[in-house]
Amino acid sequence: MHNMDHYDGETDYMHQEDDWDRDMLLDPAWEKQQRKTFTAWCNSHLRKAGTQIENIEEDFRDGLKLMLLLEVISGERLAKPERGKMRVHKISNVNKALDFIASKGVKLVSIGAEEIVDGNAKMTLGMIWTIILRFAIQDISVEETSAKEGLLLWCQRKTAPYKNVNIQNFHISWKDGLGFCALIHRHRPELIDYAKLRKDDPMTNLNTAFDVAEKYLDIPKMLDAEDIVGTARPDEKAIMTYVSSFYHAFSGAQKAETAANRICKVLAVNQENEQLMEDYEKLATDLLEWIRRTIPWLENRMPENTMQAMQQKLEDFRDYRRLHKPPKVQEKCQLEINFNTLQTKLRLSNRPAFMPSEGKMVSDINNAWGNLEGAEKGYEEWLLNEIRRLERLDHLAEKFRQKAAIHEAWTEGKEEMLQKRDYETASLSEIKALLKKHEAFESDLAAHQDRVEQIAAIAQELNELDYYDSPSVNARCQRICDQWDALGALTQKRSEALQRTEKLLETIDQLYLEFAKRAAPFNNWMEGAMEDLQDTFIVHTIEEIQGLSTAHEQFKATLPEADKERLAILGIHNEIGKIVQTYHVNMAGTNPYTTINPQEINAKWDKVRQLVPQRDQALIEEHARQQNNERLRRQFANQANVIGPWIQNKMEEIGRISIEMHGTLEDQLTHLRQYEKSIVNYKPKIDQLEGDHQLIQEALIFDNKHTNYTMEHIRVGWEQLLTTIARTINEIENQILTRDAKGISQEQLNEFRASFNHFDRDHSGALGAEEFKACLISLGFDIANDAQGENEFSRIMSIVDPNRMGVVTFQAFIDFMSRETADTDTADQVMASFKILAGDKNYILADELRRELPPDQADYCIARMAPYTGPDGVPGALDYMSFSTALYGESDL
């Protein structure tokens, strides 16, 4: 049995002013007030579980709703209830409820489960009052007072500004109703026009307070105005119970606002990050889809029959390289930049790293890109090989046509020539000539044997390579072979006829031969001289043009000897003329040993003499052009030799600025931006050098011995300089962002930079693993030289070097140190904030989210929170706990 007259044991909740039994016996009106108040208080909690009571002693007899009430107000699970309707089951349930109350530090004496099961109104009301004291009033604390005294002090503090309200107790101080109205007006002045209330109208005051509390504050009507006004001293327990509801309603308002602000902040960060994730997913999807569409095109190996068609394929491939691929290269680069920016923001907001959907990791995109480039390389190699194959076919076909045409041109008229009988009436010289000519023809015929064989071999190869026009090739080859056989027979027949005639006019024949022997090399010399004199030349230096001029002068010195050889050759021809004229020789034919004649020799000699002064003038003009080129080289070199070292010096100065620590980050940023401005102001000198370079290019100058700098070197150096100053400014801006986001002081940043620079001995801007470990130890990190210390250091390295590059950049170092020193939101903090908004429930309703959060963030939560599946849930209940852990990557959202 438990005694409910007094609460002793581990916790003394409040010292009651009078005895419970005496109160119940002396004033039945108090029992009525308590019954109504306690019933309304219980229902205000039971409705969260979807139920209520009507008769307090009857509805609690089986213990089921009593256990449910305790679970709702405590947020804890009780022992499993008995569902049977027998008395023993009901007593077991009530005992479980009383044991739970006792476990909370309440020692109850002289009350047992039998009284509750039997419907003892006195004991039931006493038990409910015990529950109210423990769970609604005990935890009230105001200025080092608690429970009843704390609640009374809270009422006094809140109603102090109202002159016509004087709260001294929990009975007669509340009869006029102004105390209730003052509490509401103090917290929600828009709900009550307090100036219109009158102390002499308690019924209006009480009903106004009760109605407003029920409608706007979700506090059920636990009292009747008539009972309070009609009773000399209202029941203290009923008043305390009702007033405690005001305390909990208003004391939670500030907590709710704070919790809502925290949630808004967290949700805003999460929404921004989700938008970045969606952008990444879309860009990755589009890029992968383009790669998926492009690779089959690159893997198509369907050959073409003509070079024109294959060249069109090659042109299409070049268009792909020039037009289609470069934007995708930019998209791939932007994708990696977006991914890195998102990961940085996630680290700064203490969120888990972003894991793209399956198949859309940066590594997946790199792999797909690698496949694309592999297919691209294979396609290009196939195109070139196929073009080479078709080029080979076209070359063979053209070679066949050329050789066939040459052979056909050579054989044209040969059959008629071999069938002539001109030797019958010819003179001795003509016979000799015909014989020699025929011998030459036989040699020529033998030489052409190779060509005929080559023609047949080419035709065979074209057939083997499946040349599309093989039928016409085969027909032409057959005609050539048939004709070749006929020429062989005719040649043999004419040779036999010519051999019957010999020895005609040996002297003239010998002179013809001498003329031919000397005229041929001299003719070749003149043709070579004309070719050399007309040959175009390309020189790049004065020395080269001087060398050509020297060679030309040497050539001119050989002209007198050449003229003597010309006159000697013409003398041989004149001697033949004298013999013919003297001896009346039949000279119907020409020189059988050569086609060169004196007229041709004289014409070519005159041409050589005309070309010599033209060559002189061309060499003079080229010499002047090379002098101008030398001037342009020196002009470019003078500027490049100044600009090149200037760029290098600026690069070194920027490197020193990025390592040194002078002033605050803002001072460093201002200094760098001024420095950047001075660099940009140097751009006109670069433009001037570009102008000189354009003049050099227009003059087709390809080298410059006066400087080691090329325009490409200057451009690359200038672009690297602009990139370096921009990157350095960006690093300082990121450090400011990290400092402001994490609350790091300037002194801490200076300490971090000093430590980093101290261990960055090679000034590379990054620390090796051992250097980073020594830096952490210098900053106070306890990394022992044992297995546990190595594991801890490996964990840290996985954070600062997720790609396992073996180095730690300063930005990664700052991110790590800022996370180690800054205070960030956690999943537990967000969960606690939601619990406040939910009124200590294990779930939250959509209306509660819309009441406390901005509309967009409330809708965001409602759309993503899973339905609550706990036993204490109600229709529409949402699980804010799993949602909170998902925000920080501890579960799936």
Short mmCIF file of N, CA and C in Angstrom, two decimals, residues 467-522:
data_model
loop_
_atom_site.label_atom_id
_atom_site.label_comp_id
_atom_site.label_asym_id
_atom_site.label_seq_id
_atom_site.Cartn_x
_atom_site.Cartn_y
_atom_site.Cartn_z
N TYR A 467 39.98 -4.03 -105.59
CA TYR A 467 39.77 -2.69 -106.14
C TYR A 467 38.43 -2.67 -106.88
N TYR A 468 37.68 -1.61 -106.65
CA TYR A 468 36.30 -1.58 -107.16
C TYR A 468 36.24 -1.54 -108.70
N ASP A 469 37.32 -1.05 -109.38
CA ASP A 469 37.30 -0.95 -110.85
C ASP A 469 38.23 -1.99 -111.48
N SER A 470 38.32 -3.15 -110.85
CA SER A 470 39.22 -4.19 -111.35
C SER A 470 38.88 -4.67 -112.77
N PRO A 471 37.61 -4.82 -113.18
CA PRO A 471 37.33 -5.31 -114.55
C PRO A 471 37.98 -4.48 -115.65
N SER A 472 37.90 -3.14 -115.52
CA SER A 472 38.50 -2.32 -116.58
C SER A 472 40.02 -2.43 -116.54
N VAL A 473 40.60 -2.58 -115.32
CA VAL A 473 42.05 -2.75 -115.21
C VAL A 473 42.48 -4.04 -115.91
N ASN A 474 41.75 -5.13 -115.68
CA ASN A 474 42.10 -6.41 -116.28
C ASN A 474 42.02 -6.37 -117.80
N ALA A 475 40.99 -5.72 -118.33
CA ALA A 475 40.83 -5.65 -119.79
C ALA A 475 41.99 -4.89 -120.42
N ARG A 476 42.37 -3.78 -119.79
CA ARG A 476 43.46 -2.96 -120.35
C ARG A 476 44.79 -3.72 -120.28
N CYS A 477 45.01 -4.42 -119.16
CA CYS A 477 46.24 -5.20 -119.01
C CYS A 477 46.34 -6.29 -120.09
N GLN A 478 45.22 -6.92 -120.41
CA GLN A 478 45.23 -7.99 -121.44
C GLN A 478 45.58 -7.42 -122.81
N ARG A 479 45.06 -6.24 -123.12
CA ARG A 479 45.38 -5.61 -124.42
C ARG A 479 46.87 -5.30 -124.52
N ILE A 480 47.46 -4.82 -123.41
CA ILE A 480 48.88 -4.48 -123.42
C ILE A 480 49.73 -5.74 -123.62
N CYS A 481 49.37 -6.82 -122.97
CA CYS A 481 50.14 -8.08 -123.11
C CYS A 481 50.06 -8.63 -124.54
N ASP A 482 48.87 -8.58 -125.12
CA ASP A 482 48.72 -9.07 -126.50
C ASP A 482 49.56 -8.25 -127.47
N GLN A 483 49.52 -6.93 -127.28
CA GLN A 483 50.28 -6.06 -128.16
C GLN A 483 51.79 -6.28 -127.98
N TRP A 484 52.22 -6.55 -126.75
CA TRP A 484 53.64 -6.77 -126.47
C TRP A 484 54.17 -8.02 -127.23
N ASP A 485 53.36 -9.04 -127.27
CA ASP A 485 53.77 -10.24 -128.00
C ASP A 485 53.93 -9.94 -129.50
N ALA A 486 53.02 -9.11 -130.04
CA ALA A 486 53.11 -8.77 -131.47
C ALA A 486 54.35 -7.94 -131.77
N LEU A 487 54.71 -6.99 -130.87
CA LEU A 487 55.90 -6.17 -131.07
C LEU A 487 57.17 -7.02 -131.06
N GLY A 488 57.20 -8.04 -130.21
CA GLY A 488 58.39 -8.91 -130.16
C GLY A 488 58.63 -9.61 -131.49
N ALA A 489 57.56 -10.08 -132.09
CA ALA A 489 57.70 -10.78 -133.37
C ALA A 489 58.15 -9.82 -134.48
N LEU A 490 57.58 -8.62 -134.55
CA LEU A 490 57.95 -7.65 -135.57
C LEU A 490 59.38 -7.17 -135.41
N THR A 491 59.83 -7.03 -134.17
CA THR A 491 61.20 -6.56 -133.91
C THR A 491 62.21 -7.58 -134.43
N GLN A 492 61.96 -8.81 -134.19
CA GLN A 492 62.87 -9.86 -134.66
C GLN A 492 62.96 -9.87 -136.19
N LYS A 493 61.85 -9.69 -136.84
CA LYS A 493 61.80 -9.70 -138.31
C LYS A 493 62.58 -8.52 -138.90
N ARG A 494 62.43 -7.31 -138.36
CA ARG A 494 63.12 -6.12 -138.89
C ARG A 494 64.63 -6.22 -138.60
N SER A 495 64.98 -6.79 -137.45
CA SER A 495 66.40 -6.90 -137.12
C SER A 495 67.13 -7.77 -138.15
N GLU A 496 66.49 -8.83 -138.56
CA GLU A 496 67.09 -9.70 -139.56
C GLU A 496 67.28 -8.98 -140.89
N ALA A 497 66.32 -8.09 -141.24
CA ALA A 497 66.41 -7.35 -142.51
C ALA A 497 67.52 -6.31 -142.46
N LEU A 498 67.67 -5.60 -141.37
CA LEU A 498 68.66 -4.54 -141.25
C LEU A 498 70.08 -5.07 -141.23
N GLN A 499 70.22 -6.27 -140.70
CA GLN A 499 71.57 -6.82 -140.62
C GLN A 499 72.16 -7.14 -142.01
N ARG A 500 71.36 -7.10 -143.02
CA ARG A 500 71.86 -7.38 -144.37
C ARG A 500 72.56 -6.17 -145.00
N THR A 501 72.39 -5.03 -144.40
CA THR A 501 72.97 -3.80 -144.94
C THR A 501 73.97 -3.24 -143.92
N GLU A 502 75.21 -3.00 -144.35
CA GLU A 502 76.22 -2.56 -143.40
C GLU A 502 77.08 -1.43 -143.95
N LYS A 503 77.79 -0.82 -143.04
CA LYS A 503 78.92 0.08 -143.28
C LYS A 503 78.59 1.22 -144.22
N LEU A 504 77.81 2.13 -143.86
CA LEU A 504 77.51 3.28 -144.72
C LEU A 504 78.15 4.53 -144.12
N LEU A 505 79.01 5.21 -144.95
CA LEU A 505 79.55 6.54 -144.68
C LEU A 505 80.06 6.66 -143.24
N GLU A 506 81.17 5.93 -142.93
CA GLU A 506 81.71 5.85 -141.60
C GLU A 506 82.13 7.23 -141.05
N THR A 507 82.64 8.07 -141.88
CA THR A 507 83.15 9.36 -141.40
C THR A 507 82.01 10.22 -140.82
N ILE A 508 80.90 10.30 -141.66
CA ILE A 508 79.77 11.12 -141.18
C ILE A 508 79.18 10.51 -139.91
N ASP A 509 79.14 9.20 -139.94
CA ASP A 509 78.59 8.51 -138.76
C ASP A 509 79.42 8.80 -137.50
N GLN A 510 80.79 8.79 -137.73
CA GLN A 510 81.66 9.05 -136.58
C GLN A 510 81.48 10.48 -136.06
N LEU A 511 81.31 11.42 -136.99
CA LEU A 511 81.09 12.82 -136.58
C LEU A 511 79.76 12.99 -135.83
N TYR A 512 78.75 12.31 -136.38
CA TYR A 512 77.46 12.37 -135.66
C TYR A 512 77.61 11.87 -134.21
N LEU A 513 78.39 10.78 -134.11
CA LEU A 513 78.58 10.20 -132.78
C LEU A 513 79.35 11.16 -131.86
N GLU A 514 80.40 11.78 -132.41
CA GLU A 514 81.17 12.73 -131.59
C GLU A 514 80.30 13.91 -131.15
N PHE A 515 79.50 14.43 -132.11
CA PHE A 515 78.61 15.54 -131.77
C PHE A 515 77.68 15.16 -130.61
N ALA A 516 77.12 13.94 -130.75
CA ALA A 516 76.16 13.51 -129.72
C ALA A 516 76.83 13.37 -128.35
N LYS A 517 78.09 12.82 -128.33
CA LYS A 517 78.77 12.61 -127.07
C LYS A 517 79.07 13.94 -126.36
N ARG A 518 79.41 14.96 -127.15
CA ARG A 518 79.76 16.23 -126.50
C ARG A 518 78.54 17.13 -126.28
N ALA A 519 77.55 17.01 -127.19
CA ALA A 519 76.38 17.89 -127.06
C ALA A 519 75.51 17.50 -125.85
N ALA A 520 75.43 16.19 -125.60
CA ALA A 520 74.54 15.76 -124.50
C ALA A 520 74.97 16.31 -123.14
N PRO A 521 76.27 16.13 -122.71
CA PRO A 521 76.62 16.69 -121.40
C PRO A 521 76.53 18.20 -121.35
N PHE A 522 76.90 18.88 -122.50
CA PHE A 522 76.80 20.34 -122.50
C PHE A 522 75.35 20.78 -122.39
#
